[in-house]
Amino acid sequence: MAEITASMVKELREKTDAPMMECKKALTEAAGDMAKAEEILRVKLGNKASKAAARVTAEGIVGTYLAADGKLAAMVELNCETDFVAKNDDFIGLAAKLAELVATQNPADVAALSALEIDGQSVEAVRTALVGKIGENMSVRRFARIEAKGQVASYVHAGAKIGVLVDVVGGDEQLAKDLAMHIAASKPKSLDASGVSQDLIDAERRIAIEKAREAGKPEAMLDKIAEGTVQKFLKEVTLLGQPFVKDDKQTIEALLKSKGASVASFVLYIVGEGIEKKVTDFAAEVAEQAAAAAKK
């Protein structure tokens, strides 16, 4: 049997906010498999056990660029160590310049972007100089570029912690702005069901079956119940299936149809999403250093 350590229990608790003992039981049942333990907790505790999945765990901002004609746009996530630096004018300026470079130069990846030039210096040289000036590490995490089929709307929210680009074909400027704001608020994973990871769908199906089984539902009904749960999940995580934030009586799909419009694509960045950030226990660190000094 796999050893369940205190650090494993702590990690699962931070991911799920579930009680310590429930985390330990789930890890024991899952033989130490963290992902499986998280599924077990979701079966027992519902969606509360996955609320930390989208928690922002690193600092930084998104920088955006939108051409005047709305036909070309880009977005960059630039990370740093503290929120204080994320508000620094030089840091904010670098994010904006990087987004413009992505739009106009179309680099293949972060390494190619780092080799491009800003005012005669490579992006990497500019980044390194800024690190030296501010005294804090920073890195380009990812970027996206859209050559529009229609018109791109851009929206940045929460101190540039959330950024959206959405390419809308048809409709008007207000519709495009509303869609960008909706995406920032509702955080869809994809445009429609075809863009949702099969792993996510399979996980939802497994969880639904186990929850129904624990509730005493007949085995013959489990697949039907699971399918209903999966369809509900897909409506919640796909843009077209979501209820419009300004009018929850109609879906985004219905809204677009009423305006004779469609969404060609969208990009949503949440700064730090999925990044594990080291949390330092200052009191414990001081106590450890004091103990080490006493031994000397």
mmCIF file of C-alpha atoms in Angstrom:
data_model
loop_
_atom_site.group_PDB
_atom_site.id
_atom_site.type_symbol
_atom_site.label_atom_id
_atom_site.label_comp_id
_atom_site.label_asym_id
_atom_site.label_seq_id
_atom_site.Cartn_x
_atom_site.Cartn_y
_atom_site.Cartn_z
ATOM 1 C CA MET A 1 0.000 0.000 0.000
ATOM 2 C CA ALA A 2 1.303 3.464 -0.937
ATOM 3 C CA GLU A 3 2.408 5.643 1.954
ATOM 4 C CA ILE A 4 0.113 8.640 2.465
ATOM 5 C CA THR A 5 2.267 11.501 3.687
ATOM 6 C CA ALA A 6 1.207 14.724 5.403
ATOM 7 C CA SER A 7 2.412 16.719 2.397
ATOM 8 C CA MET A 8 0.133 14.693 0.098
ATOM 9 C CA VAL A 9 -2.841 15.367 2.351
ATOM 10 C CA LYS A 10 -1.945 19.074 2.461
ATOM 11 C CA GLU A 11 -1.662 19.258 -1.335
ATOM 12 C CA LEU A 12 -5.066 17.623 -1.841
ATOM 13 C CA ARG A 13 -6.648 19.906 0.747
ATOM 14 C CA GLU A 14 -5.237 22.985 -1.010
ATOM 15 C CA LYS A 15 -6.640 21.753 -4.322
ATOM 16 C CA THR A 16 -10.099 20.917 -3.002
ATOM 17 C CA ASP A 17 -10.712 22.689 0.331
ATOM 18 C CA ALA A 18 -12.013 19.365 1.649
ATOM 19 C CA PRO A 19 -11.487 18.462 5.350
ATOM 20 C CA MET A 20 -8.112 16.926 6.220
ATOM 21 C CA MET A 21 -9.529 13.555 7.245
ATOM 22 C CA GLU A 22 -11.596 13.318 4.054
ATOM 23 C CA CYS A 23 -8.448 14.051 2.039
ATOM 24 C CA LYS A 24 -6.526 11.331 3.861
ATOM 25 C CA LYS A 25 -9.333 8.801 3.353
ATOM 26 C CA ALA A 26 -9.564 9.651 -0.354
ATOM 27 C CA LEU A 27 -5.801 9.311 -0.848
ATOM 28 C CA THR A 28 -5.816 5.979 0.968
ATOM 29 C CA GLU A 29 -8.679 4.716 -1.187
ATOM 30 C CA ALA A 30 -6.874 5.946 -4.318
ATOM 31 C CA ALA A 31 -3.581 4.345 -3.241
ATOM 32 C CA GLY A 32 -1.874 7.728 -3.362
ATOM 33 C CA ASP A 33 -3.125 8.735 -6.835
ATOM 34 C CA MET A 34 -3.831 12.479 -6.484
ATOM 35 C CA ALA A 35 -6.140 12.774 -9.509
ATOM 36 C CA LYS A 36 -8.159 9.728 -8.468
ATOM 37 C CA ALA A 37 -8.403 11.039 -4.900
ATOM 38 C CA GLU A 38 -9.794 14.319 -6.229
ATOM 39 C CA GLU A 39 -12.454 12.392 -8.159
ATOM 40 C CA ILE A 40 -13.365 10.439 -5.011
ATOM 41 C CA LEU A 41 -13.834 13.686 -3.099
ATOM 42 C CA ARG A 42 -16.026 15.117 -5.849
ATOM 43 C CA VAL A 43 -18.230 12.025 -5.615
ATOM 44 C CA LYS A 44 -18.553 12.507 -1.859
ATOM 45 C CA LEU A 45 -18.609 16.295 -1.598
ATOM 46 C CA GLY A 46 -19.864 17.473 -4.976
ATOM 47 C CA ASN A 47 -18.429 20.363 -6.968
ATOM 48 C CA LYS A 48 -17.129 22.048 -3.816
ATOM 49 C CA ALA A 49 -14.164 19.724 -4.103
ATOM 50 C CA SER A 50 -13.093 21.211 -7.418
ATOM 51 C CA LYS A 51 -13.583 24.907 -6.623
ATOM 52 C CA ALA A 52 -9.844 25.526 -6.389
ATOM 53 C CA ALA A 53 -9.213 24.257 -9.904
ATOM 54 C CA ALA A 54 -9.384 27.755 -11.416
ATOM 55 C CA ARG A 55 -7.741 29.564 -8.520
ATOM 56 C CA VAL A 56 -5.090 32.068 -9.579
ATOM 57 C CA THR A 57 -1.832 30.788 -8.092
ATOM 58 C CA ALA A 58 0.821 33.053 -9.654
ATOM 59 C CA GLU A 59 1.180 36.778 -10.250
ATOM 60 C CA GLY A 60 1.452 38.780 -13.449
ATOM 61 C CA ILE A 61 -0.783 40.359 -16.079
ATOM 62 C CA VAL A 62 -2.141 39.847 -19.568
ATOM 63 C CA GLY A 63 -1.073 42.309 -22.237
ATOM 64 C CA THR A 64 -3.236 42.777 -25.329
ATOM 65 C CA TYR A 65 -2.894 44.320 -28.769
ATOM 66 C CA LEU A 66 -5.781 45.084 -31.115
ATOM 67 C CA ALA A 67 -5.303 46.574 -34.580
ATOM 68 C CA ALA A 68 -7.390 49.661 -35.350
ATOM 69 C CA ASP A 69 -9.469 47.762 -37.905
ATOM 70 C CA GLY A 70 -10.165 44.901 -35.499
ATOM 71 C CA LYS A 71 -8.739 42.344 -37.908
ATOM 72 C CA LEU A 72 -5.593 41.404 -35.971
ATOM 73 C CA ALA A 73 -5.165 40.841 -32.248
ATOM 74 C CA ALA A 74 -2.802 39.228 -29.767
ATOM 75 C CA MET A 75 -2.594 38.499 -26.069
ATOM 76 C CA VAL A 76 0.384 37.607 -23.847
ATOM 77 C CA GLU A 77 0.593 36.343 -20.279
ATOM 78 C CA LEU A 78 3.634 37.799 -18.503
ATOM 79 C CA ASN A 79 4.313 36.354 -15.033
ATOM 80 C CA CYS A 80 6.205 37.691 -12.043
ATOM 81 C CA GLU A 81 6.618 36.758 -8.388
ATOM 82 C CA THR A 82 4.511 39.397 -6.614
ATOM 83 C CA ASP A 83 1.428 41.481 -7.274
ATOM 84 C CA PHE A 84 3.489 44.586 -6.449
ATOM 85 C CA VAL A 85 5.647 44.049 -9.556
ATOM 86 C CA ALA A 86 2.548 43.259 -11.653
ATOM 87 C CA LYS A 87 1.539 46.904 -11.093
ATOM 88 C CA ASN A 88 4.942 48.285 -12.123
ATOM 89 C CA ASP A 89 4.752 50.579 -15.179
ATOM 90 C CA ASP A 90 7.816 49.022 -16.850
ATOM 91 C CA PHE A 91 6.360 45.527 -16.386
ATOM 92 C CA ILE A 92 2.992 46.624 -17.797
ATOM 93 C CA GLY A 93 4.743 48.327 -20.708
ATOM 94 C CA LEU A 94 6.711 45.190 -21.522
ATOM 95 C CA ALA A 95 3.523 43.105 -21.648
ATOM 96 C CA ALA A 96 1.965 45.559 -24.115
ATOM 97 C CA LYS A 97 5.074 45.561 -26.338
ATOM 98 C CA LEU A 98 5.172 41.758 -26.332
ATOM 99 C CA ALA A 99 1.545 41.569 -27.430
ATOM 100 C CA GLU A 100 2.252 43.949 -30.301
ATOM 101 C CA LEU A 101 5.258 41.856 -31.355
ATOM 102 C CA VAL A 102 3.160 38.688 -31.334
ATOM 103 C CA ALA A 103 0.537 40.364 -33.533
ATOM 104 C CA THR A 104 2.911 41.944 -36.032
ATOM 105 C CA GLN A 105 5.743 39.380 -36.161
ATOM 106 C CA ASN A 106 3.790 36.133 -35.596
ATOM 107 C CA PRO A 107 6.493 34.177 -33.674
ATOM 108 C CA ALA A 108 6.108 30.395 -33.562
ATOM 109 C CA ASP A 109 6.624 30.012 -29.814
ATOM 110 C CA VAL A 110 7.948 31.737 -26.682
ATOM 111 C CA ALA A 111 11.567 31.048 -27.685
ATOM 112 C CA ALA A 112 10.994 32.740 -31.051
ATOM 113 C CA LEU A 113 9.309 35.688 -29.331
ATOM 114 C CA SER A 114 12.292 36.018 -26.976
ATOM 115 C CA ALA A 115 14.608 36.371 -29.975
ATOM 116 C CA LEU A 116 12.653 39.276 -31.505
ATOM 117 C CA GLU A 117 13.780 42.851 -30.889
ATOM 118 C CA ILE A 118 12.413 45.798 -28.912
ATOM 119 C CA ASP A 119 14.232 49.068 -29.703
ATOM 120 C CA GLY A 120 17.322 47.234 -30.987
ATOM 121 C CA GLN A 121 17.528 44.730 -28.101
ATOM 122 C CA SER A 122 16.246 41.184 -27.995
ATOM 123 C CA VAL A 123 13.159 40.510 -25.893
ATOM 124 C CA GLU A 124 15.317 38.250 -23.724
ATOM 125 C CA ALA A 125 17.832 41.055 -23.144
ATOM 126 C CA VAL A 126 15.022 43.466 -22.242
ATOM 127 C CA ARG A 127 13.509 40.910 -19.865
ATOM 128 C CA THR A 128 16.880 40.221 -18.220
ATOM 129 C CA ALA A 129 17.563 43.944 -17.772
ATOM 130 C CA LEU A 130 14.141 44.466 -16.193
ATOM 131 C CA VAL A 131 14.732 41.549 -13.830
ATOM 132 C CA GLY A 132 17.969 43.216 -12.762
ATOM 133 C CA LYS A 133 16.288 46.597 -12.330
ATOM 134 C CA ILE A 134 13.291 45.355 -10.341
ATOM 135 C CA GLY A 135 15.011 42.475 -8.564
ATOM 136 C CA GLU A 136 12.321 39.925 -9.249
ATOM 137 C CA ASN A 137 12.112 37.097 -11.763
ATOM 138 C CA MET A 138 9.614 37.309 -14.610
ATOM 139 C CA SER A 139 8.770 35.117 -17.585
ATOM 140 C CA VAL A 140 6.611 34.974 -20.689
ATOM 141 C CA ARG A 141 4.270 32.059 -20.152
ATOM 142 C CA ARG A 142 2.117 31.943 -23.290
ATOM 143 C CA PHE A 143 0.574 33.989 -26.074
ATOM 144 C CA ALA A 144 -2.227 33.830 -28.629
ATOM 145 C CA ARG A 145 -2.762 35.562 -31.975
ATOM 146 C CA ILE A 146 -5.969 35.968 -33.990
ATOM 147 C CA GLU A 147 -6.322 36.930 -37.642
ATOM 148 C CA ALA A 148 -10.017 37.710 -37.625
ATOM 149 C CA LYS A 149 -12.694 36.201 -39.812
ATOM 150 C CA GLY A 150 -14.954 38.979 -38.534
ATOM 151 C CA GLN A 151 -13.996 41.588 -35.946
ATOM 152 C CA VAL A 152 -12.044 40.993 -32.736
ATOM 153 C CA ALA A 153 -13.229 42.440 -29.437
ATOM 154 C CA SER A 154 -10.794 42.654 -26.537
ATOM 155 C CA TYR A 155 -11.579 42.787 -22.819
ATOM 156 C CA VAL A 156 -9.254 42.933 -19.810
ATOM 157 C CA HIS A 157 -10.618 42.568 -16.275
ATOM 158 C CA ALA A 158 -9.557 42.487 -12.610
ATOM 159 C CA GLY A 159 -6.316 44.444 -12.844
ATOM 160 C CA ALA A 160 -5.326 42.666 -16.080
ATOM 161 C CA LYS A 161 -5.601 39.263 -14.385
ATOM 162 C CA ILE A 162 -8.189 38.087 -16.927
ATOM 163 C CA GLY A 163 -7.957 38.742 -20.655
ATOM 164 C CA VAL A 164 -10.276 37.869 -23.540
ATOM 165 C CA LEU A 165 -10.078 38.063 -27.320
ATOM 166 C CA VAL A 166 -13.165 37.032 -29.296
ATOM 167 C CA ASP A 167 -13.570 36.957 -33.072
ATOM 168 C CA VAL A 168 -17.204 37.725 -33.933
ATOM 169 C CA VAL A 169 -18.589 37.377 -37.449
ATOM 170 C CA GLY A 170 -21.630 39.598 -38.034
ATOM 171 C CA GLY A 171 -23.561 41.429 -35.362
ATOM 172 C CA ASP A 172 -22.369 44.805 -34.104
ATOM 173 C CA GLU A 173 -19.739 46.326 -31.825
ATOM 174 C CA GLN A 174 -21.947 46.130 -28.733
ATOM 175 C CA LEU A 175 -22.566 42.410 -29.258
ATOM 176 C CA ALA A 176 -18.836 41.743 -29.555
ATOM 177 C CA LYS A 177 -18.138 43.699 -26.337
ATOM 178 C CA ASP A 178 -20.905 41.837 -24.509
ATOM 179 C CA LEU A 179 -19.507 38.492 -25.629
ATOM 180 C CA ALA A 180 -15.990 39.387 -24.481
ATOM 181 C CA MET A 181 -17.312 40.399 -21.050
ATOM 182 C CA HIS A 182 -19.447 37.267 -20.856
ATOM 183 C CA ILE A 183 -16.419 35.061 -21.542
ATOM 184 C CA ALA A 184 -14.433 36.804 -18.792
ATOM 185 C CA ALA A 185 -17.296 36.274 -16.329
ATOM 186 C CA SER A 186 -18.401 32.737 -17.261
ATOM 187 C CA LYS A 187 -15.022 31.287 -18.299
ATOM 188 C CA PRO A 188 -16.071 28.748 -20.947
ATOM 189 C CA LYS A 189 -13.552 26.046 -21.786
ATOM 190 C CA SER A 190 -14.413 25.932 -25.482
ATOM 191 C CA LEU A 191 -16.810 27.229 -28.125
ATOM 192 C CA ASP A 192 -18.841 24.014 -28.291
ATOM 193 C CA ALA A 193 -18.736 20.376 -27.175
ATOM 194 C CA SER A 194 -16.217 19.406 -29.864
ATOM 195 C CA GLY A 195 -13.562 21.452 -28.073
ATOM 196 C CA VAL A 196 -13.980 19.866 -24.639
ATOM 197 C CA SER A 197 -11.306 17.356 -23.667
ATOM 198 C CA GLN A 198 -12.514 13.750 -23.727
ATOM 199 C CA ASP A 199 -10.672 13.230 -20.441
ATOM 200 C CA LEU A 200 -12.853 15.879 -18.796
ATOM 201 C CA ILE A 201 -16.015 14.311 -20.208
ATOM 202 C CA ASP A 202 -14.955 10.832 -19.067
ATOM 203 C CA ALA A 203 -14.205 12.135 -15.579
ATOM 204 C CA GLU A 204 -17.642 13.763 -15.320
ATOM 205 C CA ARG A 205 -19.261 10.526 -16.472
ATOM 206 C CA ARG A 206 -17.371 8.430 -13.903
ATOM 207 C CA ILE A 207 -18.213 10.831 -11.092
ATOM 208 C CA ALA A 208 -21.902 10.911 -12.063
ATOM 209 C CA ILE A 209 -22.093 7.106 -12.107
ATOM 210 C CA GLU A 210 -20.446 6.765 -8.697
ATOM 211 C CA LYS A 211 -22.654 9.480 -7.151
ATOM 212 C CA ALA A 212 -25.783 7.828 -8.550
ATOM 213 C CA ARG A 213 -24.601 4.428 -7.335
ATOM 214 C CA GLU A 214 -23.963 5.768 -3.837
ATOM 215 C CA ALA A 215 -27.442 7.321 -3.892
ATOM 216 C CA GLY A 216 -28.881 3.854 -4.492
ATOM 217 C CA LYS A 217 -29.987 4.315 -8.089
ATOM 218 C CA PRO A 218 -30.598 1.103 -10.108
ATOM 219 C CA GLU A 219 -27.608 -0.085 -12.155
ATOM 220 C CA ALA A 220 -29.751 -0.039 -15.293
ATOM 221 C CA MET A 221 -30.286 3.701 -14.839
ATOM 222 C CA LEU A 222 -26.657 4.714 -14.258
ATOM 223 C CA ASP A 223 -25.655 5.294 -17.868
ATOM 224 C CA LYS A 224 -28.750 7.394 -18.560
ATOM 225 C CA ILE A 225 -28.170 9.471 -15.424
ATOM 226 C CA ALA A 226 -24.497 9.929 -16.348
ATOM 227 C CA GLU A 227 -25.387 11.060 -19.870
ATOM 228 C CA GLY A 228 -27.741 13.700 -18.473
ATOM 229 C CA THR A 229 -25.006 14.922 -16.146
ATOM 230 C CA VAL A 230 -22.479 15.104 -18.989
ATOM 231 C CA GLN A 231 -24.877 17.116 -21.163
ATOM 232 C CA LYS A 232 -25.486 19.543 -18.281
ATOM 233 C CA PHE A 233 -21.718 19.839 -17.806
ATOM 234 C CA LEU A 234 -21.186 20.587 -21.507
ATOM 235 C CA LYS A 235 -23.766 23.389 -21.390
ATOM 236 C CA GLU A 236 -21.955 24.890 -18.408
ATOM 237 C CA VAL A 237 -18.457 24.842 -19.952
ATOM 238 C CA THR A 238 -19.149 25.657 -23.618
ATOM 239 C CA LEU A 239 -19.700 29.227 -24.754
ATOM 240 C CA LEU A 240 -22.659 28.441 -26.999
ATOM 241 C CA GLY A 241 -24.411 26.453 -24.260
ATOM 242 C CA GLN A 242 -24.016 29.007 -21.467
ATOM 243 C CA PRO A 243 -26.825 31.384 -20.452
ATOM 244 C CA PHE A 244 -25.970 34.969 -21.384
ATOM 245 C CA VAL A 245 -24.793 36.925 -18.316
ATOM 246 C CA LYS A 246 -27.004 39.903 -19.216
ATOM 247 C CA ASP A 247 -30.079 37.751 -19.835
ATOM 248 C CA ASP A 248 -29.953 34.236 -18.402
ATOM 249 C CA LYS A 249 -33.197 33.323 -20.153
ATOM 250 C CA GLN A 250 -31.320 32.906 -23.440
ATOM 251 C CA THR A 251 -28.150 31.028 -24.296
ATOM 252 C CA ILE A 252 -25.229 32.557 -26.150
ATOM 253 C CA GLU A 253 -26.185 30.367 -29.115
ATOM 254 C CA ALA A 254 -29.700 31.875 -29.132
ATOM 255 C CA LEU A 255 -28.302 35.394 -28.713
ATOM 256 C CA LEU A 256 -25.986 34.966 -31.695
ATOM 257 C CA LYS A 257 -28.802 33.552 -33.817
ATOM 258 C CA SER A 258 -31.031 36.524 -32.995
ATOM 259 C CA LYS A 259 -28.284 38.880 -34.167
ATOM 260 C CA GLY A 260 -27.367 36.913 -37.287
ATOM 261 C CA ALA A 261 -23.848 36.453 -35.902
ATOM 262 C CA SER A 262 -21.384 33.707 -34.967
ATOM 263 C CA VAL A 263 -18.182 33.319 -32.973
ATOM 264 C CA ALA A 264 -15.236 32.144 -35.056
ATOM 265 C CA SER A 265 -12.925 31.703 -32.059
ATOM 266 C CA PHE A 266 -12.018 33.101 -28.666
ATOM 267 C CA VAL A 267 -9.085 33.092 -26.259
ATOM 268 C CA LEU A 268 -9.399 33.382 -22.475
ATOM 269 C CA TYR A 269 -6.363 33.827 -20.228
ATOM 270 C CA ILE A 270 -6.538 33.800 -16.436
ATOM 271 C CA VAL A 271 -3.180 34.807 -14.999
ATOM 272 C CA GLY A 272 -1.500 31.977 -13.146
ATOM 273 C CA GLU A 273 -4.205 29.428 -13.931
ATOM 274 C CA GLY A 274 -2.815 25.952 -13.326
ATOM 275 C CA ILE A 275 0.513 27.178 -11.935
ATOM 276 C CA GLU A 276 1.487 25.889 -8.512
ATOM 277 C CA LYS A 277 2.767 28.754 -6.376
ATOM 278 C CA LYS A 278 5.009 28.014 -3.425
ATOM 279 C CA VAL A 279 3.466 29.254 -0.188
ATOM 280 C CA THR A 280 5.979 30.071 2.516
ATOM 281 C CA ASP A 281 5.066 29.579 6.184
ATOM 282 C CA PHE A 282 7.017 32.552 7.552
ATOM 283 C CA ALA A 283 6.614 31.634 11.228
ATOM 284 C CA ALA A 284 7.774 28.071 10.617
ATOM 285 C CA GLU A 285 10.731 29.334 8.559
ATOM 286 C CA VAL A 286 11.817 31.711 11.369
ATOM 287 C CA ALA A 287 11.475 28.950 13.968
ATOM 288 C CA GLU A 288 13.551 26.591 11.816
ATOM 289 C CA GLN A 289 16.287 29.181 11.374
ATOM 290 C CA ALA A 290 16.298 29.950 15.129
ATOM 291 C CA ALA A 291 16.609 26.260 15.937
ATOM 292 C CA ALA A 292 19.498 25.879 13.484
ATOM 293 C CA ALA A 293 21.259 28.910 15.010
ATOM 294 C CA ALA A 294 20.814 27.507 18.525
ATOM 295 C CA LYS A 295 22.474 24.235 17.509
ATOM 296 C CA LYS A 296 25.520 26.146 16.311
#
